[in-house]
PDB file of C-alpha atoms in Angstrom:
ATOM      1  CA  MET A   1     -21.806 -16.317   5.320  1.00  0.00           C
ATOM      2  CA  GLU A   2     -19.962 -18.802   3.130  1.00  0.00           C
ATOM      3  CA  ILE A   3     -17.315 -20.831   4.981  1.00  0.00           C
ATOM      4  CA  ILE A   4     -14.201 -22.110   3.184  1.00  0.00           C
ATOM      5  CA  SER A   5     -12.393 -25.025   4.780  1.00  0.00           C
ATOM      6  CA  SER A   6     -10.253 -26.291   1.882  1.00  0.00           C
ATOM      7  CA  LEU A   7      -7.043 -24.906   0.421  1.00  0.00           C
ATOM      8  CA  GLN A   8      -8.179 -26.313  -2.926  1.00  0.00           C
ATOM      9  CA  ASN A   9     -11.062 -23.862  -3.113  1.00  0.00           C
ATOM     10  CA  PRO A  10     -10.689 -21.710  -6.285  1.00  0.00           C
ATOM     11  CA  LYS A  11     -11.029 -18.494  -4.268  1.00  0.00           C
ATOM     12  CA  ILE A  12      -8.145 -19.506  -2.013  1.00  0.00           C
ATOM     13  CA  LYS A  13      -5.982 -20.498  -4.964  1.00  0.00           C
ATOM     14  CA  ASN A  14      -6.630 -17.104  -6.539  1.00  0.00           C
ATOM     15  CA  LEU A  15      -5.787 -15.322  -3.286  1.00  0.00           C
ATOM     16  CA  VAL A  16      -2.419 -17.057  -3.215  1.00  0.00           C
ATOM     17  CA  LYS A  17      -1.764 -16.038  -6.833  1.00  0.00           C
ATOM     18  CA  LEU A  18      -2.547 -12.417  -6.028  1.00  0.00           C
ATOM     19  CA  GLN A  19      -0.274 -12.505  -2.993  1.00  0.00           C
ATOM     20  CA  THR A  20       2.696 -14.000  -4.797  1.00  0.00           C
ATOM     21  CA  LYS A  21       2.542 -12.754  -8.385  1.00  0.00           C
ATOM     22  CA  ALA A  22       2.670  -9.104  -9.451  1.00  0.00           C
ATOM     23  CA  LYS A  23       1.518 -10.154 -12.927  1.00  0.00           C
ATOM     24  CA  GLU A  24      -1.723 -11.514 -11.479  1.00  0.00           C
ATOM     25  CA  ARG A  25      -2.289  -8.302  -9.516  1.00  0.00           C
ATOM     26  CA  ARG A  26      -1.857  -6.247 -12.674  1.00  0.00           C
ATOM     27  CA  GLN A  27      -4.018  -8.475 -14.856  1.00  0.00           C
ATOM     28  CA  GLN A  28      -6.863  -8.803 -12.372  1.00  0.00           C
ATOM     29  CA  GLN A  29      -6.546  -5.229 -11.082  1.00  0.00           C
ATOM     30  CA  LEU A  30      -6.786  -6.546  -7.539  1.00  0.00           C
ATOM     31  CA  VAL A  31      -4.473  -6.298  -4.548  1.00  0.00           C
ATOM     32  CA  VAL A  32      -4.451  -8.197  -1.264  1.00  0.00           C
ATOM     33  CA  VAL A  33      -4.507  -6.319   2.030  1.00  0.00           C
ATOM     34  CA  GLU A  34      -3.949  -8.209   5.262  1.00  0.00           C
ATOM     35  CA  GLY A  35      -4.769  -6.735   8.635  1.00  0.00           C
ATOM     36  CA  ALA A  36      -7.687  -4.806  10.107  1.00  0.00           C
ATOM     37  CA  ARG A  37      -5.636  -1.648  10.657  1.00  0.00           C
ATOM     38  CA  GLU A  38      -4.419  -1.582   7.063  1.00  0.00           C
ATOM     39  CA  LEU A  39      -7.888  -2.277   5.690  1.00  0.00           C
ATOM     40  CA  SER A  40      -9.386   0.411   7.917  1.00  0.00           C
ATOM     41  CA  ILE A  41      -6.874   2.980   6.645  1.00  0.00           C
ATOM     42  CA  ALA A  42      -7.497   1.945   3.041  1.00  0.00           C
ATOM     43  CA  MET A  43     -11.268   2.285   3.403  1.00  0.00           C
ATOM     44  CA  ALA A  44     -10.881   5.676   5.096  1.00  0.00           C
ATOM     45  CA  ASN A  45      -8.960   6.823   2.010  1.00  0.00           C
ATOM     46  CA  GLY A  46     -11.500   5.736  -0.570  1.00  0.00           C
ATOM     47  CA  TYR A  47     -10.542   2.139  -1.313  1.00  0.00           C
ATOM     48  CA  GLN A  48     -13.560  -0.146  -1.611  1.00  0.00           C
ATOM     49  CA  PRO A  49     -13.275  -3.853  -0.725  1.00  0.00           C
ATOM     50  CA  GLN A  50     -14.205  -6.219  -3.524  1.00  0.00           C
ATOM     51  CA  ALA A  51     -14.107  -9.251  -1.227  1.00  0.00           C
ATOM     52  CA  VAL A  52     -13.234  -9.835   2.416  1.00  0.00           C
ATOM     53  CA  TYR A  53     -11.995 -13.080   3.971  1.00  0.00           C
ATOM     54  CA  VAL A  54     -12.159 -13.367   7.737  1.00  0.00           C
ATOM     55  CA  CYS A  55     -11.262 -16.035  10.263  1.00  0.00           C
ATOM     56  CA  PRO A  56     -13.727 -15.440  13.137  1.00  0.00           C
ATOM     57  CA  GLU A  57     -11.486 -17.158  15.693  1.00  0.00           C
ATOM     58  CA  PHE A  58      -8.561 -14.818  14.969  1.00  0.00           C
ATOM     59  CA  PHE A  59     -10.622 -11.705  14.262  1.00  0.00           C
ATOM     60  CA  ALA A  60     -12.249 -11.972  17.696  1.00  0.00           C
ATOM     61  CA  LYS A  61      -8.948 -10.641  19.113  1.00  0.00           C
ATOM     62  CA  SER A  62      -8.698  -7.720  16.649  1.00  0.00           C
ATOM     63  CA  ASP A  63      -8.374  -4.113  17.792  1.00  0.00           C
ATOM     64  CA  TYR A  64     -10.969  -3.211  15.140  1.00  0.00           C
ATOM     65  CA  PRO A  65     -13.995  -5.317  16.150  1.00  0.00           C
ATOM     66  CA  ASN A  66     -16.502  -3.067  14.352  1.00  0.00           C
ATOM     67  CA  LEU A  67     -14.734  -3.083  10.993  1.00  0.00           C
ATOM     68  CA  LEU A  68     -16.934  -5.783   9.472  1.00  0.00           C
ATOM     69  CA  GLU A  69     -20.006  -3.652  10.168  1.00  0.00           C
ATOM     70  CA  GLN A  70     -18.731  -1.233   7.496  1.00  0.00           C
ATOM     71  CA  ILE A  71     -18.549  -3.983   4.858  1.00  0.00           C
ATOM     72  CA  LYS A  72     -21.503  -5.507   3.026  1.00  0.00           C
ATOM     73  CA  PRO A  73     -22.229  -9.033   4.300  1.00  0.00           C
ATOM     74  CA  SER A  74     -22.410 -10.240   0.692  1.00  0.00           C
ATOM     75  CA  LEU A  75     -18.684  -9.462   0.328  1.00  0.00           C
ATOM     76  CA  GLN A  76     -17.641 -11.442   3.407  1.00  0.00           C
ATOM     77  CA  THR A  77     -16.419 -15.038   3.411  1.00  0.00           C
ATOM     78  CA  ALA A  78     -15.333 -16.974   6.496  1.00  0.00           C
ATOM     79  CA  LEU A  79     -12.172 -19.080   6.559  1.00  0.00           C
ATOM     80  CA  THR A  80     -11.302 -21.825   9.000  1.00  0.00           C
ATOM     81  CA  PRO A  81      -8.179 -21.222  11.141  1.00  0.00           C
ATOM     82  CA  GLU A  82      -6.289 -23.917   9.231  1.00  0.00           C
ATOM     83  CA  VAL A  83      -6.949 -22.274   5.862  1.00  0.00           C
ATOM     84  CA  PHE A  84      -6.256 -18.759   7.101  1.00  0.00           C
ATOM     85  CA  GLN A  85      -2.937 -19.716   8.695  1.00  0.00           C
ATOM     86  CA  LYS A  86      -1.775 -21.267   5.431  1.00  0.00           C
ATOM     87  CA  ILE A  87      -2.453 -18.161   3.337  1.00  0.00           C
ATOM     88  CA  ALA A  88      -1.679 -15.406   5.871  1.00  0.00           C
ATOM     89  CA  TYR A  89       1.446 -13.392   5.031  1.00  0.00           C
ATOM     90  CA  ARG A  90       2.095 -12.520   8.666  1.00  0.00           C
ATOM     91  CA  GLU A  91       2.808 -14.824  11.556  1.00  0.00           C
ATOM     92  CA  ALA A  92       0.635 -12.851  13.981  1.00  0.00           C
ATOM     93  CA  SER A  93      -2.350 -11.899  11.852  1.00  0.00           C
ATOM     94  CA  ASP A  94      -5.630 -10.598  13.234  1.00  0.00           C
ATOM     95  CA  GLY A  95      -7.667 -12.744  10.893  1.00  0.00           C
ATOM     96  CA  ILE A  96      -8.753 -10.580   7.980  1.00  0.00           C
ATOM     97  CA  LEU A  97      -7.758 -10.303   4.312  1.00  0.00           C
ATOM     98  CA  ALA A  98      -9.372  -8.134   1.649  1.00  0.00           C
ATOM     99  CA  LEU A  99      -9.189  -7.630  -2.093  1.00  0.00           C
ATOM    100  CA  LEU A 100      -9.097  -4.006  -3.248  1.00  0.00           C
ATOM    101  CA  ARG A 101      -8.986  -2.229  -6.595  1.00  0.00           C
ATOM    102  CA  PRO A 102      -5.738  -0.264  -6.922  1.00  0.00           C
ATOM    103  CA  LYS A 103      -5.974   3.469  -7.503  1.00  0.00           C
ATOM    104  CA  SER A 104      -4.414   5.419 -10.349  1.00  0.00           C
ATOM    105  CA  HIS A 105      -0.770   6.260  -9.726  1.00  0.00           C
ATOM    106  CA  GLU A 106      -0.281   8.770 -12.537  1.00  0.00           C
ATOM    107  CA  LEU A 107       1.654  11.947 -11.835  1.00  0.00           C
ATOM    108  CA  ASP A 108      -1.215  14.127 -13.017  1.00  0.00           C
ATOM    109  CA  ALA A 109      -3.539  12.463 -10.507  1.00  0.00           C
ATOM    110  CA  LEU A 110      -1.585  13.997  -7.603  1.00  0.00           C
ATOM    111  CA  GLN A 111      -3.238  16.900  -5.806  1.00  0.00           C
ATOM    112  CA  LEU A 112      -0.579  19.234  -4.468  1.00  0.00           C
ATOM    113  CA  SER A 113      -0.493  22.185  -2.105  1.00  0.00           C
ATOM    114  CA  ASP A 114       0.814  25.574  -3.276  1.00  0.00           C
ATOM    115  CA  ASN A 115       4.319  24.792  -2.023  1.00  0.00           C
ATOM    116  CA  PRO A 116       4.419  20.991  -2.118  1.00  0.00           C
ATOM    117  CA  PHE A 117       6.773  18.702  -0.250  1.00  0.00           C
ATOM    118  CA  LEU A 118       7.481  15.603  -2.322  1.00  0.00           C
ATOM    119  CA  ILE A 119       9.677  12.591  -1.655  1.00  0.00           C
ATOM    120  CA  VAL A 120      11.126  11.120  -4.846  1.00  0.00           C
ATOM    121  CA  LEU A 121      12.633   7.626  -4.922  1.00  0.00           C
ATOM    122  CA  GLU A 122      14.715   6.202  -7.727  1.00  0.00           C
ATOM    123  CA  ALA A 123      15.026   2.497  -8.570  1.00  0.00           C
ATOM    124  CA  VAL A 124      13.959   1.282  -5.132  1.00  0.00           C
ATOM    125  CA  GLU A 125      14.467  -2.479  -4.936  1.00  0.00           C
ATOM    126  CA  LYS A 126      13.383  -3.770  -1.536  1.00  0.00           C
ATOM    127  CA  PRO A 127       9.661  -3.748  -0.683  1.00  0.00           C
ATOM    128  CA  GLY A 128      10.460  -3.220   2.990  1.00  0.00           C
ATOM    129  CA  ASN A 129      12.442  -0.065   2.209  1.00  0.00           C
ATOM    130  CA  LEU A 130       9.590   1.352   0.144  1.00  0.00           C
ATOM    131  CA  GLY A 131       7.162   0.646   2.963  1.00  0.00           C
ATOM    132  CA  ALA A 132       9.438   2.334   5.511  1.00  0.00           C
ATOM    133  CA  ILE A 133       9.733   5.459   3.358  1.00  0.00           C
ATOM    134  CA  LEU A 134       5.950   5.601   3.001  1.00  0.00           C
ATOM    135  CA  ARG A 135       5.722   5.579   6.809  1.00  0.00           C
ATOM    136  CA  THR A 136       8.242   8.419   6.934  1.00  0.00           C
ATOM    137  CA  ALA A 137       6.306  10.375   4.303  1.00  0.00           C
ATOM    138  CA  ASP A 138       3.115   9.976   6.305  1.00  0.00           C
ATOM    139  CA  ALA A 139       4.797  11.134   9.519  1.00  0.00           C
ATOM    140  CA  ALA A 140       6.412  14.104   7.741  1.00  0.00           C
ATOM    141  CA  LYS A 141       3.097  15.101   6.113  1.00  0.00           C
ATOM    142  CA  ALA A 142       4.561  14.928   2.616  1.00  0.00           C
ATOM    143  CA  ASP A 143       2.182  15.852  -0.196  1.00  0.00           C
ATOM    144  CA  ALA A 144       3.129  12.725  -2.108  1.00  0.00           C
ATOM    145  CA  VAL A 145       5.763  10.118  -2.861  1.00  0.00           C
ATOM    146  CA  ILE A 146       6.953   9.678  -6.444  1.00  0.00           C
ATOM    147  CA  VAL A 147       8.471   6.265  -7.145  1.00  0.00           C
ATOM    148  CA  CYS A 148      10.727   6.358 -10.217  1.00  0.00           C
ATOM    149  CA  ASP A 149      11.746   3.248 -12.150  1.00  0.00           C
ATOM    150  CA  PRO A 150      10.899   0.855  -9.295  1.00  0.00           C
ATOM    151  CA  HIS A 151      12.268  -2.670  -9.145  1.00  0.00           C
ATOM    152  CA  THR A 152       9.472  -3.804  -6.846  1.00  0.00           C
ATOM    153  CA  ASP A 153       5.710  -3.865  -7.199  1.00  0.00           C
ATOM    154  CA  LEU A 154       3.934  -1.094  -5.320  1.00  0.00           C
ATOM    155  CA  TYR A 155       1.385  -3.577  -3.968  1.00  0.00           C
ATOM    156  CA  ASN A 156       3.855  -6.264  -2.942  1.00  0.00           C
ATOM    157  CA  PRO A 157       2.534  -7.714   0.359  1.00  0.00           C
ATOM    158  CA  ASN A 158       5.727  -6.647   2.122  1.00  0.00           C
ATOM    159  CA  VAL A 159       5.174  -3.029   1.031  1.00  0.00           C
ATOM    160  CA  VAL A 160       1.670  -3.163   2.486  1.00  0.00           C
ATOM    161  CA  ARG A 161       2.960  -4.741   5.707  1.00  0.00           C
ATOM    162  CA  SER A 162       5.990  -2.535   6.273  1.00  0.00           C
ATOM    163  CA  SER A 163       4.117   0.668   5.421  1.00  0.00           C
ATOM    164  CA  ILE A 164       1.570  -0.144   8.171  1.00  0.00           C
ATOM    165  CA  GLY A 165      -1.184   1.058   5.866  1.00  0.00           C
ATOM    166  CA  CYS A 166       0.556   4.277   4.780  1.00  0.00           C
ATOM    167  CA  LEU A 167       0.539   2.970   1.206  1.00  0.00           C
ATOM    168  CA  PHE A 168      -3.155   3.848   1.263  1.00  0.00           C
ATOM    169  CA  SER A 169      -2.946   7.174   3.119  1.00  0.00           C
ATOM    170  CA  VAL A 170      -0.010   8.764   1.258  1.00  0.00           C
ATOM    171  CA  PRO A 171      -0.591   9.792  -2.384  1.00  0.00           C
ATOM    172  CA  VAL A 172       1.824   7.818  -4.573  1.00  0.00           C
ATOM    173  CA  ALA A 173       2.757   8.216  -8.235  1.00  0.00           C
ATOM    174  CA  VAL A 174       4.870   5.864 -10.335  1.00  0.00           C
ATOM    175  CA  ALA A 175       6.881   7.196 -13.282  1.00  0.00           C
ATOM    176  CA  THR A 176      10.251   7.157 -14.977  1.00  0.00           C
ATOM    177  CA  SER A 177      12.929   9.504 -13.661  1.00  0.00           C
ATOM    178  CA  GLN A 178      12.698  11.587 -16.824  1.00  0.00           C
ATOM    179  CA  GLU A 179       8.927  11.892 -16.534  1.00  0.00           C
ATOM    180  CA  ALA A 180       9.140  12.917 -12.894  1.00  0.00           C
ATOM    181  CA  LEU A 181      11.819  15.559 -13.507  1.00  0.00           C
ATOM    182  CA  ALA A 182       9.915  17.043 -16.437  1.00  0.00           C
ATOM    183  CA  TRP A 183       6.683  17.045 -14.434  1.00  0.00           C
ATOM    184  CA  MET A 184       8.298  18.845 -11.479  1.00  0.00           C
ATOM    185  CA  LYS A 185      10.103  21.319 -13.729  1.00  0.00           C
ATOM    186  CA  ALA A 186       6.833  22.215 -15.462  1.00  0.00           C
ATOM    187  CA  ARG A 187       5.391  23.072 -12.033  1.00  0.00           C
ATOM    188  CA  ASN A 188       8.471  25.002 -10.872  1.00  0.00           C
ATOM    189  CA  ILE A 189       9.107  22.539  -8.054  1.00  0.00           C
ATOM    190  CA  LYS A 190      12.638  22.880  -6.715  1.00  0.00           C
ATOM    191  CA  THR A 191      14.471  19.563  -6.425  1.00  0.00           C
ATOM    192  CA  TYR A 192      17.237  18.395  -4.094  1.00  0.00           C
ATOM    193  CA  ALA A 193      19.327  15.252  -4.445  1.00  0.00           C
ATOM    194  CA  ALA A 194      20.639  13.195  -1.539  1.00  0.00           C
ATOM    195  CA  GLU A 195      23.822  11.124  -1.738  1.00  0.00           C
ATOM    196  CA  LEU A 196      26.079   9.418   0.763  1.00  0.00           C
ATOM    197  CA  GLN A 197      29.210  11.405  -0.137  1.00  0.00           C
ATOM    198  CA  ALA A 198      27.639  14.894  -0.151  1.00  0.00           C
ATOM    199  CA  SER A 199      29.367  17.678   1.795  1.00  0.00           C
ATOM    200  CA  ASN A 200      26.198  19.389   3.105  1.00  0.00           C
ATOM    201  CA  TRP A 201      24.014  17.983   5.876  1.00  0.00           C
ATOM    202  CA  TYR A 202      20.393  17.679   4.786  1.00  0.00           C
ATOM    203  CA  HIS A 203      19.020  19.202   7.999  1.00  0.00           C
ATOM    204  CA  LEU A 204      21.016  22.438   7.559  1.00  0.00           C
ATOM    205  CA  ASN A 205      19.211  23.491   4.366  1.00  0.00           C
ATOM    206  CA  ASP A 206      16.071  25.615   4.077  1.00  0.00           C
ATOM    207  CA  TYR A 207      13.481  23.764   2.008  1.00  0.00           C
ATOM    208  CA  THR A 208      10.593  26.151   2.625  1.00  0.00           C
ATOM    209  CA  THR A 209      11.158  28.410  -0.379  1.00  0.00           C
ATOM    210  CA  PRO A 210       9.068  27.708  -3.505  1.00  0.00           C
TER     211      PRO A 210
END
């Protein structure tokens, strides 16, 4: 296994670009996933690692010790603790980073049940909020999350972190508000809007009707 011990290594420089710049993620069609749990969830949902960077000293304490056995050795590169600590997004990382190809996030790629439950977001700005809603969607067994006119990149490292891997387990589509409304109307999906000043409590409504 190749071992990288310098921050000046081209692979490390590219990793940093992918972590910090949405433009690079779009151009290269690569996203960075940090954490064995997140990578495990991504792989279980059809994402294939393009490259994996592991710090053996940190990964030895991971709760997913067998994860590397599922990844081709040719895709694995070892990093020294000094290099890994410099590029890790989290303070308490378990020593693994991976590059994945993003999936399609078109509305028509969503596979829905007969009476789907969708969560629709409009103009979400903070990556942490998007990640938290993805966790909620996963817990609520939503069919999908539709993100309309977002002001943050879907694969921002903070979305990945705060979603605890749910970004990869919950189907997500990205569209404009107009596209999403037209798409739902064409499928006879009833919509409800939430606002702070509304007079009805959300938990008193029946959402089970088609």
